[in-house]
Short mmCIF file of C-alpha atoms in Angstrom, two decimals:
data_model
loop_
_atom_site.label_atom_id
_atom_site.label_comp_id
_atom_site.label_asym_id
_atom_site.label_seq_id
_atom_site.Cartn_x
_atom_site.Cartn_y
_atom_site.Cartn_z
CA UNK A 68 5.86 6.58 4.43
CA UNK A 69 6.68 3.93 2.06
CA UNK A 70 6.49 0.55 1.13
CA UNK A 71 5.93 -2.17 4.30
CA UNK A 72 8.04 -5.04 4.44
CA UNK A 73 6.30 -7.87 3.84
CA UNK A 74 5.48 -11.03 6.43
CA UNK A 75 5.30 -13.87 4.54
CA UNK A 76 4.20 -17.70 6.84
CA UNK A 77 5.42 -20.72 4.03
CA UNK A 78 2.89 -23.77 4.66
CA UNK A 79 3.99 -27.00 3.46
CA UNK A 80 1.83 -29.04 1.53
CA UNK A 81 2.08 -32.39 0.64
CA UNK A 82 -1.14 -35.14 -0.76
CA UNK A 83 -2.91 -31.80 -0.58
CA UNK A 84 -2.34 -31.56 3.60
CA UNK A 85 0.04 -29.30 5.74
CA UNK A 86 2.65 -30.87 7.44
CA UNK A 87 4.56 -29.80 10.29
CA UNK A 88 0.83 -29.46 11.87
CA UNK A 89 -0.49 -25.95 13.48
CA UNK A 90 -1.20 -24.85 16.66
CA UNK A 91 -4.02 -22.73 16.08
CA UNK A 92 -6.50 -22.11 18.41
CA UNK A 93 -10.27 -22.69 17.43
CA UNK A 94 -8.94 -24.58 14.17
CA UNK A 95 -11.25 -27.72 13.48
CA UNK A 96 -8.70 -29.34 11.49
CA UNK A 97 -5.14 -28.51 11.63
CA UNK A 98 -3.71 -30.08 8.71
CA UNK A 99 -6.91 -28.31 6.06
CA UNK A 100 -4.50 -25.48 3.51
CA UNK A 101 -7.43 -23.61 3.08
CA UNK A 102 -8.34 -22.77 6.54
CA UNK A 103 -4.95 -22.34 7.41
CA UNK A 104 -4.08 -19.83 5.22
CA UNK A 105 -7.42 -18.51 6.31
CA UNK A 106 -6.34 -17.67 8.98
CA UNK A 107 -2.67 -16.30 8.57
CA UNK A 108 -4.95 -13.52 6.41
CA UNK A 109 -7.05 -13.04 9.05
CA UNK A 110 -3.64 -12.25 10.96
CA UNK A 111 -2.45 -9.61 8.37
CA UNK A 112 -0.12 -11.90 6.55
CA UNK A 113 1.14 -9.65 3.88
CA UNK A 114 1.13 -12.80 1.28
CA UNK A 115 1.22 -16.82 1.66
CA UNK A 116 3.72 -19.10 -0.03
CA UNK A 117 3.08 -23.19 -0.81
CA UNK A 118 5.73 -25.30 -1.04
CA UNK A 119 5.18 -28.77 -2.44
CA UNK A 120 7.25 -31.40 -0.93
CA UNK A 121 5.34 -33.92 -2.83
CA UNK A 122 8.15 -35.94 -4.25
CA UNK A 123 6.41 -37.78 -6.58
CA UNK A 124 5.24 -36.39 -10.37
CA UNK A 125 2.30 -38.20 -10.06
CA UNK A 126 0.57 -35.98 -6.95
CA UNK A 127 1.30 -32.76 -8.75
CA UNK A 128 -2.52 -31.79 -9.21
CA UNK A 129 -3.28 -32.36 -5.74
CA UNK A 130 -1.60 -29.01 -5.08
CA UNK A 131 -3.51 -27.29 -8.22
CA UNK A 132 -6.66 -27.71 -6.38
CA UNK A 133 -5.28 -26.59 -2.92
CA UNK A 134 -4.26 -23.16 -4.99
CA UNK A 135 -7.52 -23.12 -6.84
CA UNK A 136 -9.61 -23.39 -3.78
CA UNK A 137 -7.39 -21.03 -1.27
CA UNK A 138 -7.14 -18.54 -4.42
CA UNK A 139 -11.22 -18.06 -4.49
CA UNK A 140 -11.03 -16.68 -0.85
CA UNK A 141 -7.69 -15.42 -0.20
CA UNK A 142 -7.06 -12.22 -1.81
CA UNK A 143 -3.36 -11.62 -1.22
CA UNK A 144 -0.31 -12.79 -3.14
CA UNK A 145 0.15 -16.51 -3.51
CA UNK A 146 3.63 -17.89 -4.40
CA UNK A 147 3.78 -21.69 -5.29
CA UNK A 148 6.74 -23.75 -5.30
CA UNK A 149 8.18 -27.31 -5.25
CA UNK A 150 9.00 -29.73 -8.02
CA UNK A 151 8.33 -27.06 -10.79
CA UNK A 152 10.20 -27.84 -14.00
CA UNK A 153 8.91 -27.27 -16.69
CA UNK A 154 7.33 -23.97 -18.19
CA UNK A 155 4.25 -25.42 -17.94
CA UNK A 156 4.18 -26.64 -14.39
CA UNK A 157 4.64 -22.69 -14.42
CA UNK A 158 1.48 -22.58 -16.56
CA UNK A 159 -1.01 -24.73 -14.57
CA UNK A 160 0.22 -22.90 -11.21
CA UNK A 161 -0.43 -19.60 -12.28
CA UNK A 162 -3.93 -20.94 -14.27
CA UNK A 163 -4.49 -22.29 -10.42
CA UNK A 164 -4.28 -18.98 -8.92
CA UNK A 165 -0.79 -19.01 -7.93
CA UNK A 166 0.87 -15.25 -8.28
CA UNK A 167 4.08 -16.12 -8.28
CA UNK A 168 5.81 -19.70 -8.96
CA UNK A 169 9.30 -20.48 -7.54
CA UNK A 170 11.81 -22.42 -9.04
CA UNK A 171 14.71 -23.79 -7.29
CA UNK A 172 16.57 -26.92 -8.53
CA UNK A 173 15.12 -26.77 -11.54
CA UNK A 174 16.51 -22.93 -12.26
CA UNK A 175 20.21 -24.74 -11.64
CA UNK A 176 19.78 -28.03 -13.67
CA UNK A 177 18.07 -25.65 -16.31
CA UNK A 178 19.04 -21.82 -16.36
CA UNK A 179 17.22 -21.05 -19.71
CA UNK A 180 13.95 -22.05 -17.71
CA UNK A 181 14.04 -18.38 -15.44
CA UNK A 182 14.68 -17.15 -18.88
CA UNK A 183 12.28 -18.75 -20.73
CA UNK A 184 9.43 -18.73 -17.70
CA UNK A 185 9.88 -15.07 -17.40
CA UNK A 186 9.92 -13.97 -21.17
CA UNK A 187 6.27 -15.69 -21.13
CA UNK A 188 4.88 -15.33 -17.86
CA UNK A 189 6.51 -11.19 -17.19
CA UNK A 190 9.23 -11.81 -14.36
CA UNK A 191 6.86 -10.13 -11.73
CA UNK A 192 5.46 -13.59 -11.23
CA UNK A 193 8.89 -15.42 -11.12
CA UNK A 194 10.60 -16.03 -7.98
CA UNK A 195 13.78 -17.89 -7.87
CA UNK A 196 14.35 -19.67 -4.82
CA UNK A 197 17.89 -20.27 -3.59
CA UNK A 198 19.39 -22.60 -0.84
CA UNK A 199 22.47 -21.69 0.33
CA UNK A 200 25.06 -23.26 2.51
CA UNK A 201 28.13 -21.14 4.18
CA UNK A 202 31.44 -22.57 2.63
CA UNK A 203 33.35 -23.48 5.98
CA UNK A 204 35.86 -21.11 7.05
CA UNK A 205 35.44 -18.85 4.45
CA UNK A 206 36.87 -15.34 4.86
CA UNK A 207 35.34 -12.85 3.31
CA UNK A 208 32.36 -15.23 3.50
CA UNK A 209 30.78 -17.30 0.60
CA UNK A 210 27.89 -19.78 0.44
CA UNK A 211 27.28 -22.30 -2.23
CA UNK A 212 23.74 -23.17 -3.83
CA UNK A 213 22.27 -26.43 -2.88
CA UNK A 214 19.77 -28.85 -4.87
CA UNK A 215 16.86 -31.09 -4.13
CA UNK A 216 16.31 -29.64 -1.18
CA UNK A 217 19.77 -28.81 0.33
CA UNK A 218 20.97 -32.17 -0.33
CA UNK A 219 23.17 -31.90 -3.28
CA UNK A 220 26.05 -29.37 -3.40
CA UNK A 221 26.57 -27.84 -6.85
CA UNK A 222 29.75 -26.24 -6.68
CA UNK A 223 28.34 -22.81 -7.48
CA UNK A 224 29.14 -19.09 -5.56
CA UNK A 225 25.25 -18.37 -4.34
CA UNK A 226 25.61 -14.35 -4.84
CA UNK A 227 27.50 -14.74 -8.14
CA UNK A 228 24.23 -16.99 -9.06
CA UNK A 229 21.80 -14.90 -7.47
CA UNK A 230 22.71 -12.02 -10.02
CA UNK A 231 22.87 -14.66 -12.89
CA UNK A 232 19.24 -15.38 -12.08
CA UNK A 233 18.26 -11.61 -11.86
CA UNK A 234 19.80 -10.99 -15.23
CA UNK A 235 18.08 -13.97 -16.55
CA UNK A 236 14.95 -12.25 -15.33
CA UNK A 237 13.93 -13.50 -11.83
CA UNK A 238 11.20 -10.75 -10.25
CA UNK A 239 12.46 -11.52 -6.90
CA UNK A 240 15.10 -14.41 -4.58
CA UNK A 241 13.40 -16.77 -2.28
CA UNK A 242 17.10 -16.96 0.08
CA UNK A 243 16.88 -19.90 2.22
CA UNK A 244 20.27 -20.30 4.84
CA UNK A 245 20.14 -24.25 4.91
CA UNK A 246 22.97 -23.52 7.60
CA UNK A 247 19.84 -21.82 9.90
CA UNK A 248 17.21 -23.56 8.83
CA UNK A 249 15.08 -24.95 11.52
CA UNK A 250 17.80 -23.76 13.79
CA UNK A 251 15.34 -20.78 15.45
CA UNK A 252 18.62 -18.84 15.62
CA UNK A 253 17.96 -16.06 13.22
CA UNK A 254 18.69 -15.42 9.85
CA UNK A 255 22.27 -15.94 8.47
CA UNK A 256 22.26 -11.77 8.41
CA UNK A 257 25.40 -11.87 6.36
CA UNK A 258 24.12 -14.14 3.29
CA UNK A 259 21.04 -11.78 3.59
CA UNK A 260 22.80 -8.32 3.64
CA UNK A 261 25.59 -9.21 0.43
CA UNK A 262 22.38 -10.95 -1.33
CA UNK A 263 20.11 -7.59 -0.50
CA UNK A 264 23.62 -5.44 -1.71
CA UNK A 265 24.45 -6.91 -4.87
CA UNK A 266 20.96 -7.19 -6.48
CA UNK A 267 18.30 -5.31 -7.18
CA UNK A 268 15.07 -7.48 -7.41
CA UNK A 269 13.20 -8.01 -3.89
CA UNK A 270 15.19 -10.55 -1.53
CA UNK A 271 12.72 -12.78 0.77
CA UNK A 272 15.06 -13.89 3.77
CA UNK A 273 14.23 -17.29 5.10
CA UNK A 274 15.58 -20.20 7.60
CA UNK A 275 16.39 -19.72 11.31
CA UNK A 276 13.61 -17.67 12.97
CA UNK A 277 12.82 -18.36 16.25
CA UNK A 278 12.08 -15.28 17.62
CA UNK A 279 10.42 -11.62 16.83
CA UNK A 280 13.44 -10.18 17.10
CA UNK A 281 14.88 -12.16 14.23
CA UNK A 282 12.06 -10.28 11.76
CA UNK A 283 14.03 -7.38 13.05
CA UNK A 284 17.63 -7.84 12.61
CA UNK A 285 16.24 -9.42 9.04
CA UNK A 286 15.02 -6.09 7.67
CA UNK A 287 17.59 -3.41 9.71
CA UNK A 288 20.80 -5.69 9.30
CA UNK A 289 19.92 -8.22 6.43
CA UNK A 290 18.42 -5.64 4.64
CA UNK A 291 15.99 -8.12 3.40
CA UNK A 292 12.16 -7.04 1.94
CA UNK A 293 10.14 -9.80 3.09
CA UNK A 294 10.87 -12.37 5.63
CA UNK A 295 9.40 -15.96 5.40
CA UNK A 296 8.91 -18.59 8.22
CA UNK A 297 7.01 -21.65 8.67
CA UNK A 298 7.14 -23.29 12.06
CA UNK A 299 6.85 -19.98 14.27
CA UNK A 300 3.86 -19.55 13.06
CA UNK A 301 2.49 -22.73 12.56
CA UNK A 302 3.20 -23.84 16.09
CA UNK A 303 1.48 -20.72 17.45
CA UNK A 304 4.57 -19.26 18.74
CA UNK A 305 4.48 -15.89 17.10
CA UNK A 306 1.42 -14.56 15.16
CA UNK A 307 1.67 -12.61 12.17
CA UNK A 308 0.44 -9.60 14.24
CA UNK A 309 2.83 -10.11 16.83
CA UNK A 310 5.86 -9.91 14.72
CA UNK A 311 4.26 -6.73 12.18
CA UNK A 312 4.03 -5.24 15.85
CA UNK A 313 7.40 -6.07 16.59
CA UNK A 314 8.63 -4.52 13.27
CA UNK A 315 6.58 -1.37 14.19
CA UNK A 316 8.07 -0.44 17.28
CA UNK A 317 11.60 -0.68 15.85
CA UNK A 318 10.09 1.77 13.27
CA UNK A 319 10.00 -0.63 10.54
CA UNK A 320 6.98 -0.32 8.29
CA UNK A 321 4.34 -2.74 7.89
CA UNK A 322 1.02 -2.98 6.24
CA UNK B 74 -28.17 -10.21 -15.67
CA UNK B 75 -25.05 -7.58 -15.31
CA UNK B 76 -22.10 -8.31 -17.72
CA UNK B 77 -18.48 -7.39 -16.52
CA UNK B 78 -15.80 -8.04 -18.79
CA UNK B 79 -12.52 -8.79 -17.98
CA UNK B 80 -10.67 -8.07 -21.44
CA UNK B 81 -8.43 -10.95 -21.83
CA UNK B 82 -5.83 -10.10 -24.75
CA UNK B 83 -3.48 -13.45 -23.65
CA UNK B 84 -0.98 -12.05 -21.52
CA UNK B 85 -1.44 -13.71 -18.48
CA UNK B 86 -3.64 -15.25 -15.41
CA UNK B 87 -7.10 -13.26 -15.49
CA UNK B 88 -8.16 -15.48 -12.75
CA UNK B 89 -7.62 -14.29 -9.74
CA UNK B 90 -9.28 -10.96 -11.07
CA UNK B 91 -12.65 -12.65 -11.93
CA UNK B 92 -12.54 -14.42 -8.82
CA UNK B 93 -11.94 -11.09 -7.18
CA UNK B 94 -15.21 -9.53 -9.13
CA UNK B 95 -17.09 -12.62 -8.35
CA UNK B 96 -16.66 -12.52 -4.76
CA UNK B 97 -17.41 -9.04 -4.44
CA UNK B 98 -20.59 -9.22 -7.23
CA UNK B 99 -22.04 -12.43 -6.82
CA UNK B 100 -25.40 -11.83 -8.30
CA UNK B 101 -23.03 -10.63 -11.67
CA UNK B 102 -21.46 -12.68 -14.51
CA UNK B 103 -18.08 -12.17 -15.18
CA UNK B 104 -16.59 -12.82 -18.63
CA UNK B 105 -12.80 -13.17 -18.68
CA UNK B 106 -13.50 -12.57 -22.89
CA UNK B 107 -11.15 -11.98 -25.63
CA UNK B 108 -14.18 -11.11 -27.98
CA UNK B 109 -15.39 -7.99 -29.09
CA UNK B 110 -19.02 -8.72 -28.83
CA UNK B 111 -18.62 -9.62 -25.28
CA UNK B 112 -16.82 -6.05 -24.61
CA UNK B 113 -19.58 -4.49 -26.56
CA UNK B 114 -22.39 -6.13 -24.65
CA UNK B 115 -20.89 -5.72 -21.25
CA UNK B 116 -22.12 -3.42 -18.85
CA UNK B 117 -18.56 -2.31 -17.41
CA UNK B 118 -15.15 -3.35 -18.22
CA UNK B 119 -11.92 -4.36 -16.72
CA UNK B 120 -9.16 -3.94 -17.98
CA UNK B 121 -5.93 -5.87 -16.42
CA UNK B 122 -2.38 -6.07 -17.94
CA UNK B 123 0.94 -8.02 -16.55
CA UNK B 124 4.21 -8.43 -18.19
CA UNK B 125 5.72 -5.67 -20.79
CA UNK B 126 3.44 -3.17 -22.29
CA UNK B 127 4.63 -3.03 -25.94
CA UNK B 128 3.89 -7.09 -26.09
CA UNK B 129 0.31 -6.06 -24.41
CA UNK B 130 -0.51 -3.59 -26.96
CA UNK B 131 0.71 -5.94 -29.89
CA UNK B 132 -1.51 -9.02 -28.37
CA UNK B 133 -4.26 -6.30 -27.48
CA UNK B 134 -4.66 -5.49 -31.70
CA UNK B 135 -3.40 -9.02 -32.89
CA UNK B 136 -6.84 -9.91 -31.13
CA UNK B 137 -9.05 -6.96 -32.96
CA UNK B 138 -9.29 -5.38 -29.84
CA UNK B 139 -8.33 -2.08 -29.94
CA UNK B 140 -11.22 -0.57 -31.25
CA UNK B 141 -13.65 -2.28 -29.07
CA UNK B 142 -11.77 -1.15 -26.09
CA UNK B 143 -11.49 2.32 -27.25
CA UNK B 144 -15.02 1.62 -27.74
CA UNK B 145 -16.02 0.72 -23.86
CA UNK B 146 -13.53 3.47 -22.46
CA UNK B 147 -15.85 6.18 -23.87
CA UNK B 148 -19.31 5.55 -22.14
CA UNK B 149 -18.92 2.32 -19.17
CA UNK B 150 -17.68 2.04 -15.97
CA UNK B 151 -13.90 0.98 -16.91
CA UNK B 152 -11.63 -0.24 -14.62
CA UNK B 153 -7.84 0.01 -15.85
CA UNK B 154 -5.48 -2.13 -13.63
CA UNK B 155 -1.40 -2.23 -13.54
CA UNK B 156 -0.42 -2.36 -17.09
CA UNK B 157 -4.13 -1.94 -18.07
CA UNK B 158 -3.67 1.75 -16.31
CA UNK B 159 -0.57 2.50 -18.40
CA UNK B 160 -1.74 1.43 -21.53
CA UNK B 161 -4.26 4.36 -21.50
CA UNK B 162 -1.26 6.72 -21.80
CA UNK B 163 0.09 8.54 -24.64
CA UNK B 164 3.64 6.47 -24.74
CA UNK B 165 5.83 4.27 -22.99
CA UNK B 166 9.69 4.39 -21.98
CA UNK B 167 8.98 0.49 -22.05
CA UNK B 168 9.87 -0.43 -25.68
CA UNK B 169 9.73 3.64 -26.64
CA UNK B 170 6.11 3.08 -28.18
CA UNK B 171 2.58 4.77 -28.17
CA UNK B 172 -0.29 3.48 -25.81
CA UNK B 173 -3.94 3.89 -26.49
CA UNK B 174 -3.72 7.60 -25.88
CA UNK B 175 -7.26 8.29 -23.91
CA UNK B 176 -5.52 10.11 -20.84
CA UNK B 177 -2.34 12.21 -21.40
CA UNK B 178 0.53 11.64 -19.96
CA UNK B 179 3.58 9.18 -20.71
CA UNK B 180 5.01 5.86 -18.61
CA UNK B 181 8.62 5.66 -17.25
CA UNK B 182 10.85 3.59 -15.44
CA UNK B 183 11.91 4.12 -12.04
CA UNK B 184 14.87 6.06 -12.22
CA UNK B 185 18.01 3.97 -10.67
CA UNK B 186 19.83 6.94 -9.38
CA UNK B 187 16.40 8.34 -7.24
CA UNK B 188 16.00 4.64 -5.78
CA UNK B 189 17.26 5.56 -1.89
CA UNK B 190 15.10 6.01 0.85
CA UNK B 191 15.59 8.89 3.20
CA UNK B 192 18.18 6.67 5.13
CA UNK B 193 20.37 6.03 1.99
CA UNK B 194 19.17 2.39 1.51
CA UNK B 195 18.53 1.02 -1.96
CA UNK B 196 14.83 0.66 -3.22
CA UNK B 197 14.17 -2.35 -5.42
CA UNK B 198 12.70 -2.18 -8.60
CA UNK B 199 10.46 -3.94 -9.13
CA UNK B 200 7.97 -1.41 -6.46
CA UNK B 201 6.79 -5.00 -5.13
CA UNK B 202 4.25 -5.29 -2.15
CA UNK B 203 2.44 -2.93 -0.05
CA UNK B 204 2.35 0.52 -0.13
CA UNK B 205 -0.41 3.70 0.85
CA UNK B 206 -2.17 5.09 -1.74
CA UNK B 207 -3.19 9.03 -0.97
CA UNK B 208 -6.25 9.79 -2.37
CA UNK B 209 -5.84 12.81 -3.81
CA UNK B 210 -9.66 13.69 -5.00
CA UNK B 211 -12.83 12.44 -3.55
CA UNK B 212 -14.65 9.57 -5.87
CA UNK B 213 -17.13 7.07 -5.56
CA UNK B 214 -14.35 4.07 -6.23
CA UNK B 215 -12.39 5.20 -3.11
CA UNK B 216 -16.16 4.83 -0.84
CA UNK B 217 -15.15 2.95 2.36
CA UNK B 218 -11.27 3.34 2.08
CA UNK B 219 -9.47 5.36 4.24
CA UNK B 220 -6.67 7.80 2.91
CA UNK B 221 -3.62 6.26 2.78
CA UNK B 222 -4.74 2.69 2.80
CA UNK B 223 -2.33 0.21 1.39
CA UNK B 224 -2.29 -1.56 -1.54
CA UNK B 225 -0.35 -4.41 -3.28
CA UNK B 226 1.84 -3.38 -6.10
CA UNK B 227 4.16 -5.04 -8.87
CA UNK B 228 5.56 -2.90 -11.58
CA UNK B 229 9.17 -1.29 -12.32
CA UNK B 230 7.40 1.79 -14.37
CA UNK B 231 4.74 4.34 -13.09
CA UNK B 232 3.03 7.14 -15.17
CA UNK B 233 4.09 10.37 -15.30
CA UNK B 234 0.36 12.62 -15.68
CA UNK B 235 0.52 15.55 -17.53
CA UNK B 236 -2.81 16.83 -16.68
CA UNK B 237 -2.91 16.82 -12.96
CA UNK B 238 -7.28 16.71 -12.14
CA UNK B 239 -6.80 13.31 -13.67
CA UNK B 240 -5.04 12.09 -10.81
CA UNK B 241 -6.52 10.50 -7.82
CA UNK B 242 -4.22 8.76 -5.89
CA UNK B 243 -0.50 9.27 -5.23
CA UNK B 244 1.95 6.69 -3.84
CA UNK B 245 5.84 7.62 -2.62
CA UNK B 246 8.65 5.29 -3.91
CA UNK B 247 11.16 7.14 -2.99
CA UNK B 248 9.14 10.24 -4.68
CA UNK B 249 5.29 10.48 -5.04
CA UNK B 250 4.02 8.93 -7.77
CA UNK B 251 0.18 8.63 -9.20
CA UNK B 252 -1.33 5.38 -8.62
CA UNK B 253 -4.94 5.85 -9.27
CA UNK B 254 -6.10 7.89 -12.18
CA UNK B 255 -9.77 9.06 -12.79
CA UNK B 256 -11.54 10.67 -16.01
CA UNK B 257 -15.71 10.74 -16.63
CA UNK B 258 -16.30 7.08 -17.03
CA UNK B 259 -12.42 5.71 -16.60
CA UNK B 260 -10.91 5.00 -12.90
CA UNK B 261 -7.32 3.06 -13.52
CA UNK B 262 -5.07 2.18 -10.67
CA UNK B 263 -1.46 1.02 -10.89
CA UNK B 264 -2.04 -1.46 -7.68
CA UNK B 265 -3.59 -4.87 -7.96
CA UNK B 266 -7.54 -4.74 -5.96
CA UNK B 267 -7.50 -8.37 -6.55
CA UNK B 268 -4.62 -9.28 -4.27
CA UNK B 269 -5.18 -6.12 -1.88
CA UNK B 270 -7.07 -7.79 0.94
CA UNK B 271 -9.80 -5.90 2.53
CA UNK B 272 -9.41 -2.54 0.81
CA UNK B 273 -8.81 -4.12 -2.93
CA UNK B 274 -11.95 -5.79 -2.62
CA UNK B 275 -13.97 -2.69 -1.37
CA UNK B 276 -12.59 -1.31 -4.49
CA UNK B 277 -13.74 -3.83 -6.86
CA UNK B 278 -16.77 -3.44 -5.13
CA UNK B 279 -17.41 -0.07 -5.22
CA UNK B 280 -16.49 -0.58 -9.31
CA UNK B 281 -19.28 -3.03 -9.72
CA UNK B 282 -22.05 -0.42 -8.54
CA UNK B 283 -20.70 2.83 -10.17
CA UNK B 284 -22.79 4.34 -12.33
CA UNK B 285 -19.26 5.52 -14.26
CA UNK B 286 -20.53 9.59 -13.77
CA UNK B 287 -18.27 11.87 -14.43
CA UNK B 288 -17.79 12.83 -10.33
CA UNK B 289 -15.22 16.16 -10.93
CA UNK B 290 -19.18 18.36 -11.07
CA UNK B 291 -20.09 16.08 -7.67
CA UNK B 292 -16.60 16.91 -6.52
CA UNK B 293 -16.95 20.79 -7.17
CA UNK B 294 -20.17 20.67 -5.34
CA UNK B 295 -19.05 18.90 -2.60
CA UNK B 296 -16.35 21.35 -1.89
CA UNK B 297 -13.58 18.84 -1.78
CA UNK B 298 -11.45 18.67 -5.46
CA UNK B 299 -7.86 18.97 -4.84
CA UNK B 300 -5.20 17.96 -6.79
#
């Protein structure tokens, strides 16, 4: 009896829609971030995360009022992420309803932002996300942290900056594989496992599932706390129920 | 019409709370309220907390609150929540300073060298997500839950009760801790209702229609006080 692992779908929002479309049976409108994440609640999702993939500055309160409005029915943990850079796009997230705010290329351009985000906000409600690409032929292996969206390599060890962003006082690592990502071949279980060894905040493991059994090997061999995926569910390939009962039978604890 | 209000003393987002309260008490209005007269005239009281205690309790009496809250916790329905539960302690390991002192009993980290599961695996501190909460005493707040329900948690210290009828629900990370307390008027949980789903607003309901009577008599007669 302890604490669950946590099953967390990732909708992507952009001009206040979600793209990638869902799958969902009995939705009237596929693309509405309100019903959606409706209905991954409905399913048992253990908490929702939003990432903005609104390029432009300009669109930034569209998402606000998607977190406002899924905030006044949803009552499990919200993370928001995407574009934040500045303490207070950390500010009018959280005012939103947001939970949790990620930062991600903003964290690297600007380290003293996890610092100064979590000195004012508590670091319970700061989640650093990190994209991370396997350095080719590496042995022992080692990824490096990509930017703006795992375009731009930045030179740095991802584990070495994972701990760097737990001292400076991230509550928890969003760990994206960029290597798996959208591959639907599982987790990179290494980069999971030496993130989940060498740190102590939460790690959320993310990129690659395609399959129940990838939730599995995530938690017993990644050693990860919550898992995060996107298209599985949105495409109506796995429910959230589906996958808790996966965990289950492999005696994995869920909510 | 009924007052709750959600003592805001600046340390952060009181939203999702009220909008919590709201949902669950629609024909109430709920005051996210950093004034005294507001805490005075309110019929019950919430009382939420995030980030590091020893800034709470310096914002909490920067703001004049203190006594007001002191005030509320002796005679309404008061709902402590998180940090808002350990802040009713006697002192903190956070910062090494004195809380408010209305339930005895002290707050402490989670120990580094307990934090394995039976299998050996490390535990991560922050206690983050969802875990069962044992009720340990019947209550009117836990009406409609079933033992053992789970609950959404963030928080790296727990509180350590030194007068064990005051506690009414225990969670285990790795070892069982108390995360509900409940005294005459005062119920206090270390989980957040507000982002608990299902049972976390059952909660919040059940807080907006207690009368906030002291239940340990009602227990005795019912037969059922453990703990």
């Amino acid at each position: 009896m302890g604490l669950s692992k946590r099953i967390i779908p990732c909708l992507d929002v952009t001009g206040g829609r979600v793209v990638k479309g869902v799958n969902f049976v009995g939705l009237r409108d596929a693309g509405d971030p309100v019903e959606i994440a409706r209905r991954y609640d409905q399913q048992g999702a253990d908490e929702l995360c939003f990432l903005d993939i609104t390029a432009s500055s300009d669109e930034r309160e569209v998402i606000v009022h998607v977190i406002e409005e899924v905030a006044a029915e949803v009552f499990i943990p919200l993370t928001v992420g995407g574009g934040v850079r500045s303490i207070e796009d950390v500010r009018i997230l959280l005012n939103a309803g947001a939970d949790k705010v990620s930062i991600n290329t903003a964290a690297v351009l600007n380290p003293k932002l996890v610092e100064q985000a979590s000195a004012r906000f508590g670091s319970q409600c700061i989640v650093v996300a990190v994209d991370a690409r396997r350095v080719p032929d590496s042995s022992p292996p080692r990824w490096e942290v990509f930017t703006h969206g795992g375009r731009r390599a930045t030179g740095i060890d991802a584990v070495e900056w994972g701990k760097r962003m737990q001292k400076a006082g991230a509550g928890e690592i969003l760990l994206t594989s960029m290597d798996r990502d959208g591959t639907k071949a599982g987790f990179d279980l290494e980069l999971t496992r030496a993130f989940s060894d060498a740190l102590d905040v939460p790690i959320i493991a993310s990129g690659g599932v395609g399959e129940s059994r990838h939730f599995v090997d995530g938690v017993i061999e990644g050693g990860a706390d919550a898992l995060l995926a996107a298209s599985v569910f949105h495409y109506g390939e796995l429910t959230v129920a589906q996958v808790k009962k996966s965990l289950a039978d492999c005696g994995i604890e869920v909510r | 019409m009924a007052k709750i209000a959600v003592v805001d003393y600046g340390m952060g987002n009181l939203r999702s709370v009220a909008k919590a309260l709201e949902h669950v008490a629609p024909e109430s209005v709920v005051l996210v309220t950093s004034d005294a007269r507001d805490i005075h005239d309110a019929e019950r009281i919430v009382f939420p907390g995030q980030g590091a205690m020893p800034d709470c309790i310096r914002e909490l009496e920067a703001r004049g609150l203190r006594e007001p809250l002191l005030d509320a916790a002796g005679n309404k329905p008061f709902l402590g929540l998180c940090i808002g539960l350990q802040m009713l302690f006697e002192h903190s390991e956070e910062g090494d300073i004195p809380g408010l002192g209305l339930l005895p009993g002290r707050v402490l980290r989670f120990p580094p060298e307990r934090m394995r599961d039976a299998s050996g695996n490390k535990l991560k501190v922050p206690h983050m997500g969802w875990n069962q909460v044992f009720q340990k005493r019947s209550h009117p707040m836990w009406a409609g839950i079933e033992d053992g329900s789970r609950f959404y948690f963030v928080h790296s210290y727990f509180v350590e009760v030194s007068e064990p009828a005051i506690v009414a629900g225990e969670t285990c990370y790795p070892f069982a801790f108390t995360s509900a307390v409940a005294r005459n008027n005062i119920f206090a949980v270390q989980f957040h209702p507000e982002k608990s789903q299902s049972a976390g607003l059952q909660l919040l309901s059940n807080f907006v229609r207690w009368d906030g009577s002291a239940d340990v008599r009602q227990d005795k007669a019912l037969g059922v006080l453990d703990a």
